């Protein structure tokens, strides 16, 4: 299977990190079901297998990147736990997770996996998030969705799938959000191989910074556990959500600086039947109750300025021939985004780039619950009612001219939704956009007698919420710079969007979200 080393944040990104790696695919001995992969050769030799662990220590100024962390008093050791599952071919797979706790905020660390996985190197580096108020509190993170691999036998990825991994690292992000449809494993003949290929591909980045996942519709594999999500849950050790083993890792939250990140599993509320398992309502309200509690607590916390949501599916889309926005998501979660003043919603699912004006509430008398925009800036693309014969358009957003004023958006007027499902999927939707701009909304998944997948029922709507979109950059990622500003001043998120196949070119979208930052307690 290969090492596939990757990091995720622990419950506190300033003080904990999880190092995960795939075992080498060697099955455990018969009668030793709990033995980790890679142990069989040791058992055959009559040896006791070494328990997987990670040795770690702060990185010194003279640290050599690939040299192991010394096994001395300067290093600490974290034992790993092992997640195990059987695939459809009854092969057993193992993933090791070592949680590194007690870390210092804003510090660079080195780590060494022991015993070393089958693929070198076994040593990596990462840095923890700064504590609020510390120097260096500003941070950059990156995001995209709908990835795949560039393996020759992968029909769902492209060369851009690998290119974007190196392109985003140019911005030295503290972490990366990968917003669903990571591998398209559910569509592959050998899903476990698809996962292994993907982890190997992202490892040059993911061994140095957390890749924080969002589950998409293609993460659910038929026959793999109650919801088809057993492999996904085994591969990642995301922060806990308290909903129990069946639901762990499917939604979660973490805080970096003064920003609260809320990662959701949209299949729970979306009507569209577009996965291997239809999961509408699968959490029986658990996720929505958790979401409301999490958003309410975030907005009541004086140390939190920004609330950022990641969810694979979209509430709004101008794609003519792809998935569309989903009425289920609009009905279940957008009212909570409004009530608790979510600032930014990051999505994939549609394989193009577009963003909305800040939205809050719905257009009056709209049966599709069309989100209502706060038009605080001049739109890059004006929206009008669609013609009955709406057709795809080519052309819209262009790079900001040199010297032009940066677009500034008041985040207190509503949530900006950014769709960036441009990670590398072989089916881009960037040239399938309505002209004039129009929205396409999933309003029902109709169950037909004797049929398998439910038929998606759509309606068209005007798209007054549309601010900008691109047809000329089918593969891209966003870099987001979060600057806390000063107490009593303004905090900002600068968003730049880059073509992953031409990372040296200027960003093709560039805007800034602004929000007042409260003064310190007790100040005038």
XYZ file of C-alpha atoms in Angstrom:
524
model
C 0.000 0.000 0.000
C 2.886 2.426 0.646
C 3.598 4.887 3.408
C 1.330 7.782 2.375
C 2.437 9.968 5.297
C -0.015 12.784 6.015
C -0.766 15.210 8.845
C -3.985 16.484 10.366
C -4.533 18.910 13.208
C -5.357 17.543 16.624
C -8.129 19.123 18.707
C -5.910 22.182 19.313
C -3.854 23.128 16.218
C -1.466 25.158 18.379
C -0.535 22.265 20.651
C -1.356 18.966 18.911
C -0.793 17.303 15.561
C -1.615 13.849 14.181
C 0.905 12.027 11.999
C -0.744 9.275 9.925
C 0.691 6.743 7.519
C -0.505 3.765 5.546
C 0.951 0.399 6.404
C 2.806 -1.576 3.759
C -0.134 -3.843 2.977
C 1.222 -6.947 4.677
C -1.692 -8.687 6.427
C -1.684 -9.533 10.095
C -1.029 -13.135 11.086
C -4.031 -15.434 11.401
C -5.361 -15.237 14.950
C -3.648 -11.876 15.521
C -6.327 -9.600 14.139
C -5.115 -6.597 16.090
C -1.518 -6.857 14.916
C -0.553 -3.921 12.694
C 0.347 -4.363 9.054
C 4.021 -4.975 8.528
C 4.142 -7.267 11.558
C 3.964 -10.592 9.742
C 7.643 -10.770 8.835
C 8.543 -10.140 12.477
C 6.124 -12.825 13.651
C 7.616 -15.316 11.212
C 11.020 -14.658 12.733
C 9.710 -15.163 16.250
C 10.142 -11.486 17.044
C 7.726 -9.241 18.824
C 6.585 -6.559 16.350
C 7.643 -3.034 17.243
C 4.664 -0.877 18.066
C 4.326 1.959 15.529
C 5.250 5.318 17.005
C 6.544 8.776 16.152
C 9.595 10.407 17.715
C 9.463 14.223 17.629
C 11.311 17.310 18.853
C 11.545 21.038 18.092
C 13.601 21.619 14.953
C 16.969 23.221 15.594
C 18.490 25.837 13.312
C 20.909 23.269 11.889
C 18.379 20.461 11.414
C 18.857 18.417 8.250
C 15.406 17.684 6.752
C 15.819 13.943 6.109
C 17.988 13.065 9.110
C 16.091 11.120 11.807
C 15.170 12.847 15.028
C 17.839 11.800 17.584
C 16.702 9.168 20.047
C 17.836 11.083 23.121
C 16.492 13.212 25.960
C 15.545 16.054 23.589
C 12.908 13.921 21.815
C 9.474 12.714 22.836
C 7.660 9.607 21.627
C 3.993 9.171 20.738
C 2.621 5.661 20.251
C 0.293 5.139 17.316
C -3.147 3.615 17.213
C -4.123 1.536 14.180
C -7.337 1.795 12.167
C -8.152 -1.408 10.291
C -10.764 -2.304 7.688
C -11.375 -4.913 5.002
C -12.096 -3.829 1.443
C -14.604 -5.431 -0.919
C -11.990 -8.049 -1.866
C -11.607 -8.920 1.846
C -8.061 -7.560 1.957
C -7.168 -6.010 5.290
C -5.828 -2.442 5.352
C -4.174 -0.627 8.237
C -3.571 3.053 8.897
C -1.451 4.240 11.826
C -2.200 7.502 13.657
C 0.141 9.028 16.248
C -1.120 12.067 18.123
C 1.680 14.430 19.107
C 0.540 16.444 22.118
C 2.036 19.101 24.358
C 3.468 21.050 21.411
C 4.476 24.688 21.632
C 2.441 27.188 19.619
C 4.136 28.779 16.631
C 7.014 26.281 16.634
C 8.668 24.184 13.935
C 8.947 20.475 14.759
C 10.633 17.482 13.181
C 9.375 13.920 13.482
C 10.513 10.400 12.610
C 8.224 7.404 12.149
C 9.402 4.170 13.762
C 9.626 1.561 12.503
C 10.143 3.308 9.190
C 7.392 2.688 6.642
C 8.286 0.859 3.466
C 8.810 4.066 1.509
C 11.411 6.679 2.531
C 11.654 9.252 3.918
C 10.333 8.492 7.388
C 11.170 11.980 8.699
C 9.241 15.191 8.155
C 8.672 18.657 9.551
C 5.648 20.789 10.416
C 4.851 23.945 12.298
C 2.115 24.541 14.840
C -0.355 27.387 14.733
C 0.560 30.508 16.676
C -1.354 31.302 19.838
C -3.744 34.273 19.586
C -1.838 37.486 20.198
C 1.563 35.950 19.443
C 3.843 37.377 16.745
C 3.201 35.584 13.486
C -0.473 35.089 14.283
C -1.402 35.865 10.661
C -1.451 32.687 8.594
C -2.139 31.399 5.104
C -4.154 28.331 4.187
C -5.061 26.911 0.794
C -8.037 25.008 -0.560
C -9.575 23.220 -3.515
C -11.884 20.259 -4.059
C -12.403 17.440 -6.570
C -8.882 16.142 -6.924
C -8.110 12.629 -8.259
C -4.612 11.468 -9.228
C -2.450 11.642 -12.322
C -1.929 7.884 -12.484
C -2.259 6.609 -16.089
C -5.152 4.298 -15.191
C -7.102 6.959 -13.256
C -9.921 8.190 -15.521
C -11.090 10.755 -12.959
C -7.893 12.794 -12.477
C -5.473 14.659 -14.738
C -1.896 15.954 -14.773
C -3.305 18.962 -12.892
C -4.030 16.685 -9.923
C -0.314 16.387 -9.202
C 0.623 19.886 -10.387
C -1.603 21.578 -7.818
C 0.172 19.815 -4.924
C 3.447 21.556 -5.741
C 1.776 24.805 -6.770
C 0.030 25.384 -3.443
C 3.235 24.705 -1.491
C 4.744 27.833 -3.068
C 2.560 29.795 -0.656
C 3.842 27.876 2.374
C 0.346 27.394 3.834
C -0.026 26.464 7.467
C -2.583 23.866 6.331
C -4.640 22.853 3.319
C -8.385 22.188 3.048
C -9.301 19.523 0.500
C -13.015 19.968 0.017
C -14.377 16.592 -0.976
C -14.074 14.033 -3.776
C -10.461 13.458 -2.854
C -9.776 10.299 -4.876
C -13.013 9.252 -6.623
C -12.312 5.898 -5.005
C -15.993 4.945 -5.018
C -15.899 4.876 -8.827
C -12.690 2.864 -9.115
C -12.372 -0.892 -9.535
C -9.777 -0.988 -6.741
C -10.674 1.820 -4.303
C -7.826 1.010 -1.883
C -5.288 1.448 -4.651
C -6.857 4.804 -5.575
C -6.421 5.941 -1.968
C -2.831 4.685 -1.833
C -1.982 6.457 -5.103
C -3.522 9.669 -3.802
C -1.698 9.599 -0.485
C 1.611 8.977 -2.245
C 0.907 11.875 -4.600
C 0.098 14.392 -1.865
C 2.769 13.187 0.603
C 5.415 15.766 -0.488
C 3.038 18.420 0.869
C 0.969 16.477 3.422
C 4.003 15.231 5.380
C 4.833 18.905 6.141
C 1.412 20.448 6.790
C -2.047 19.174 7.699
C -4.378 18.301 4.856
C -7.765 18.757 6.495
C -10.415 16.786 4.567
C -14.095 17.264 3.837
C -16.023 14.171 2.732
C -17.713 14.396 -0.661
C -20.240 12.197 -2.429
C -17.458 10.039 -3.931
C -15.980 9.196 -0.522
C -18.841 6.760 0.154
C -18.057 3.255 -1.155
C -20.761 0.649 -1.570
C -20.579 -2.151 0.995
C -17.985 -0.415 3.169
C -19.702 -0.105 6.529
C -23.073 1.266 7.516
C -22.696 4.425 5.400
C -19.980 3.341 2.991
C -17.516 5.597 4.794
C -15.393 3.109 6.753
C -12.256 3.608 4.584
C -12.504 7.407 4.705
C -12.883 7.339 8.474
C -9.913 4.979 8.792
C -7.595 7.119 6.670
C -8.055 10.350 8.637
C -7.888 11.213 12.346
C -9.879 14.448 12.328
C -10.808 16.337 15.521
C -13.677 14.602 17.377
C -17.314 15.638 17.056
C -18.745 13.584 19.948
C -21.444 11.945 17.812
C -20.183 8.386 18.274
C -18.052 5.963 16.223
C -20.410 5.800 13.235
C -20.095 9.546 12.675
C -16.583 10.448 13.830
C -14.524 12.305 11.262
C -17.488 13.146 9.036
C -17.924 16.618 10.513
C -15.635 18.503 12.869
C -14.311 21.930 13.814
C -10.962 23.460 14.722
C -9.692 26.910 15.608
C -6.617 28.648 14.246
C -5.910 32.052 15.746
C -9.144 34.025 15.701
C -10.789 31.868 12.988
C -13.144 28.950 13.605
C -13.263 26.353 10.820
C -16.399 24.190 10.588
C -16.165 21.176 8.246
C -19.452 19.557 7.198
C -20.646 16.451 5.345
C -23.212 17.743 2.880
C -24.636 14.365 1.841
C -26.637 14.499 5.080
C -28.864 17.359 3.887
C -28.539 17.387 0.081
C -31.382 16.004 -2.013
C -29.297 14.921 -5.007
C -28.527 11.206 -5.281
C -25.027 11.313 -6.740
C -22.985 8.838 -4.676
C -22.794 5.083 -4.285
C -24.965 5.272 -1.143
C -27.904 7.680 -0.747
C -27.235 9.369 2.587
C -29.869 12.097 2.823
C -30.838 12.337 6.517
C -28.367 9.628 7.563
C -27.297 11.390 10.796
C -30.932 11.759 11.954
C -30.353 15.405 12.814
C -27.140 14.910 14.766
C -24.990 16.928 12.382
C -27.403 19.865 12.136
C -27.766 20.027 15.936
C -23.966 19.947 16.264
C -23.653 22.650 13.592
C -26.044 25.005 15.350
C -24.307 24.474 18.685
C -20.868 24.970 17.136
C -21.844 28.159 15.298
C -23.621 29.577 18.357
C -20.583 28.949 20.548
C -18.234 30.449 17.981
C -20.226 33.672 17.713
C -20.486 33.916 21.507
C -16.696 33.623 21.842
C -15.034 37.032 21.951
C -11.770 35.455 20.792
C -13.316 34.392 17.446
C -13.679 36.865 14.592
C -14.053 34.628 11.535
C -16.372 31.669 11.017
C -15.439 29.663 7.911
C -17.420 26.660 6.684
C -16.152 23.903 4.383
C -18.692 21.658 2.644
C -18.364 19.728 -0.595
C -21.766 20.493 -2.127
C -22.905 23.950 -3.204
C -25.963 26.022 -2.458
C -25.564 28.048 -5.676
C -24.180 27.300 -9.127
C -24.386 28.702 -12.651
C -23.257 25.438 -14.280
C -25.672 24.298 -16.974
C -24.687 20.633 -17.185
C -23.201 19.591 -13.861
C -24.637 19.095 -10.341
C -26.263 22.420 -9.516
C -27.046 24.054 -6.208
C -29.067 21.973 -3.752
C -32.350 23.059 -2.183
C -31.808 20.634 0.689
C -28.636 22.421 1.740
C -30.368 25.799 1.390
C -33.266 24.716 3.576
C -31.285 22.984 6.323
C -28.105 24.988 6.781
C -28.249 28.417 5.140
C -30.635 29.754 7.823
C -28.010 28.755 10.422
C -25.280 30.445 8.390
C -27.443 33.583 8.412
C -28.371 33.435 12.092
C -24.788 33.016 13.273
C -23.147 35.235 10.658
C -20.940 32.767 8.833
C -18.398 34.765 6.851
C -17.140 32.383 4.192
C -18.345 29.066 2.737
C -15.787 27.036 0.743
C -17.187 24.382 -1.620
C -16.280 21.974 -4.408
C -18.611 19.608 -6.316
C -18.971 21.920 -9.315
C -15.741 21.669 -11.316
C -15.209 25.361 -11.982
C -14.493 28.544 -10.047
C -17.149 31.030 -9.015
C -18.057 33.140 -6.028
C -21.105 34.953 -4.766
C -21.853 38.316 -3.308
C -22.435 38.187 0.445
C -25.831 36.518 0.863
C -28.262 36.551 3.757
C -31.919 35.588 3.665
C -33.884 34.611 0.554
C -35.431 36.429 -2.385
C -39.079 37.117 -1.421
C -41.599 34.532 -2.693
C -38.798 32.300 -4.009
C -39.879 28.654 -4.035
C -36.211 27.708 -4.595
C -35.144 29.732 -1.518
C -32.872 31.771 -3.793
C -30.232 33.394 -1.554
C -30.573 37.167 -1.299
C -27.414 39.138 -2.117
C -26.080 42.237 -0.407
C -24.678 44.066 -3.438
C -21.814 45.888 -1.783
C -19.463 45.808 -4.790
C -19.704 45.985 -8.561
C -20.154 42.408 -9.813
C -17.627 40.934 -12.202
C -20.539 39.274 -14.025
C -23.996 40.821 -13.992
C -26.849 38.386 -13.381
C -30.138 38.460 -15.265
C -33.087 36.105 -15.536
C -32.255 33.117 -17.720
C -33.711 32.722 -21.162
C -35.699 29.545 -21.683
C -32.934 28.367 -23.997
C -30.059 29.336 -21.711
C -26.792 28.098 -23.199
C -23.232 27.643 -21.898
C -20.995 30.714 -21.994
C -17.266 31.082 -22.545
C -15.529 33.976 -20.838
C -16.027 36.134 -17.740
C -13.540 36.866 -14.974
C -10.134 38.318 -15.864
C -7.122 39.212 -13.745
C -7.228 42.496 -11.849
C -5.327 45.158 -13.845
C -2.089 46.416 -12.325
C -2.781 49.354 -10.049
C -6.522 48.667 -9.841
C -8.078 48.924 -6.399
C -8.507 45.624 -4.560
C -12.120 44.557 -4.182
C -13.082 44.780 -0.507
C -16.174 42.978 0.772
C -17.863 43.677 4.106
C -18.284 40.202 5.589
C -20.800 41.438 8.164
C -23.418 41.788 5.398
C -23.584 38.062 4.636
C -21.676 34.899 3.768
C -19.584 34.742 0.596
C -19.745 31.311 -1.046
C -16.665 30.276 -3.048
C -16.815 27.223 -5.316
C -13.386 25.854 -6.214
C -13.877 22.272 -7.334
C -10.868 22.658 -9.604
C -8.310 20.316 -8.036
C -7.775 18.139 -11.106
C -11.000 16.326 -11.993
C -11.148 15.108 -15.592
C -14.629 16.626 -16.069
C -14.264 20.411 -15.636
C -17.480 22.447 -15.791
C -15.792 25.770 -16.552
C -17.122 25.838 -20.119
C -20.639 24.780 -19.187
C -21.893 27.988 -17.572
C -25.220 29.642 -18.354
C -25.205 32.777 -20.523
C -26.937 34.939 -19.399
C -26.031 33.791 -15.872
C -28.650 31.540 -14.331
C -28.882 29.195 -11.406
C -29.722 25.493 -11.643
C -31.170 24.038 -8.451
C -31.759 20.460 -7.310
C -35.296 20.535 -5.897
C -35.998 16.808 -5.571
C -34.478 13.348 -5.925
C -37.341 11.353 -7.383
C -37.428 7.669 -6.496
C -38.566 5.689 -9.544
C -40.127 2.235 -9.225
C -37.568 -0.470 -9.870
C -34.781 2.048 -10.527
C -31.506 2.301 -8.653
C -30.366 5.897 -8.340
C -33.011 8.565 -7.791
C -33.667 10.936 -10.700
C -32.543 14.496 -10.012
C -35.255 17.107 -10.584
C -33.976 20.624 -11.374
C -35.433 24.103 -11.664
C -33.817 27.201 -13.146
C -33.654 30.494 -11.278
C -32.176 33.932 -11.714
C -28.705 34.290 -10.201
C -28.640 37.681 -8.456
C -26.109 36.247 -6.012
C -23.381 35.740 -8.625
C -20.346 38.028 -8.228
C -17.629 36.388 -10.350
C -16.747 33.222 -12.222
C -14.070 31.905 -14.534
C -14.193 29.860 -17.717
C -10.507 30.125 -18.602
C -8.967 28.403 -15.564
C -10.401 24.895 -15.160
C -7.677 23.911 -12.649
C -6.976 26.229 -9.756
C -6.596 26.635 -6.007
C -7.237 29.447 -3.555
C -4.723 30.882 -1.080
C -6.289 32.709 1.865
C -4.275 35.011 4.119
C -5.935 35.618 7.496
C -4.654 38.771 9.201
C -6.051 39.367 12.707
C -5.305 43.102 12.589
C -5.331 45.073 15.812
C -7.941 45.198 18.598
C -10.460 47.890 17.743
C -9.363 47.850 14.097
C -10.136 45.656 11.100
C -9.365 41.988 10.553
C -9.099 40.723 6.975
C -8.957 37.630 4.767
C -7.194 38.219 1.449
C -8.259 35.606 -1.111
C -6.155 35.029 -4.223
C -7.076 32.358 -6.763
C -4.330 30.843 -8.909
C -4.204 28.663 -11.997
C -2.452 25.515 -10.758
C -0.955 24.861 -14.215
C 0.490 28.399 -14.379
C 1.367 29.249 -10.760
C 3.786 32.025 -11.772
C 1.009 34.056 -13.386
C -0.887 36.671 -11.328
C -4.009 35.437 -9.546
C -7.101 35.542 -11.733
C -9.294 36.521 -8.783
C -8.192 38.665 -5.870
C -10.453 40.112 -3.190
C -10.500 40.863 0.520
C -13.083 40.133 3.194
C -13.163 42.649 6.030
C -14.694 42.553 9.498
C -14.356 44.888 12.497
C -12.286 43.426 15.317
C -13.563 44.217 18.802
C -11.297 46.126 21.175
C -9.685 44.402 24.113
C -11.896 43.835 27.144
C -11.818 46.859 29.391
C -10.595 49.244 26.686
C -12.387 52.456 25.965
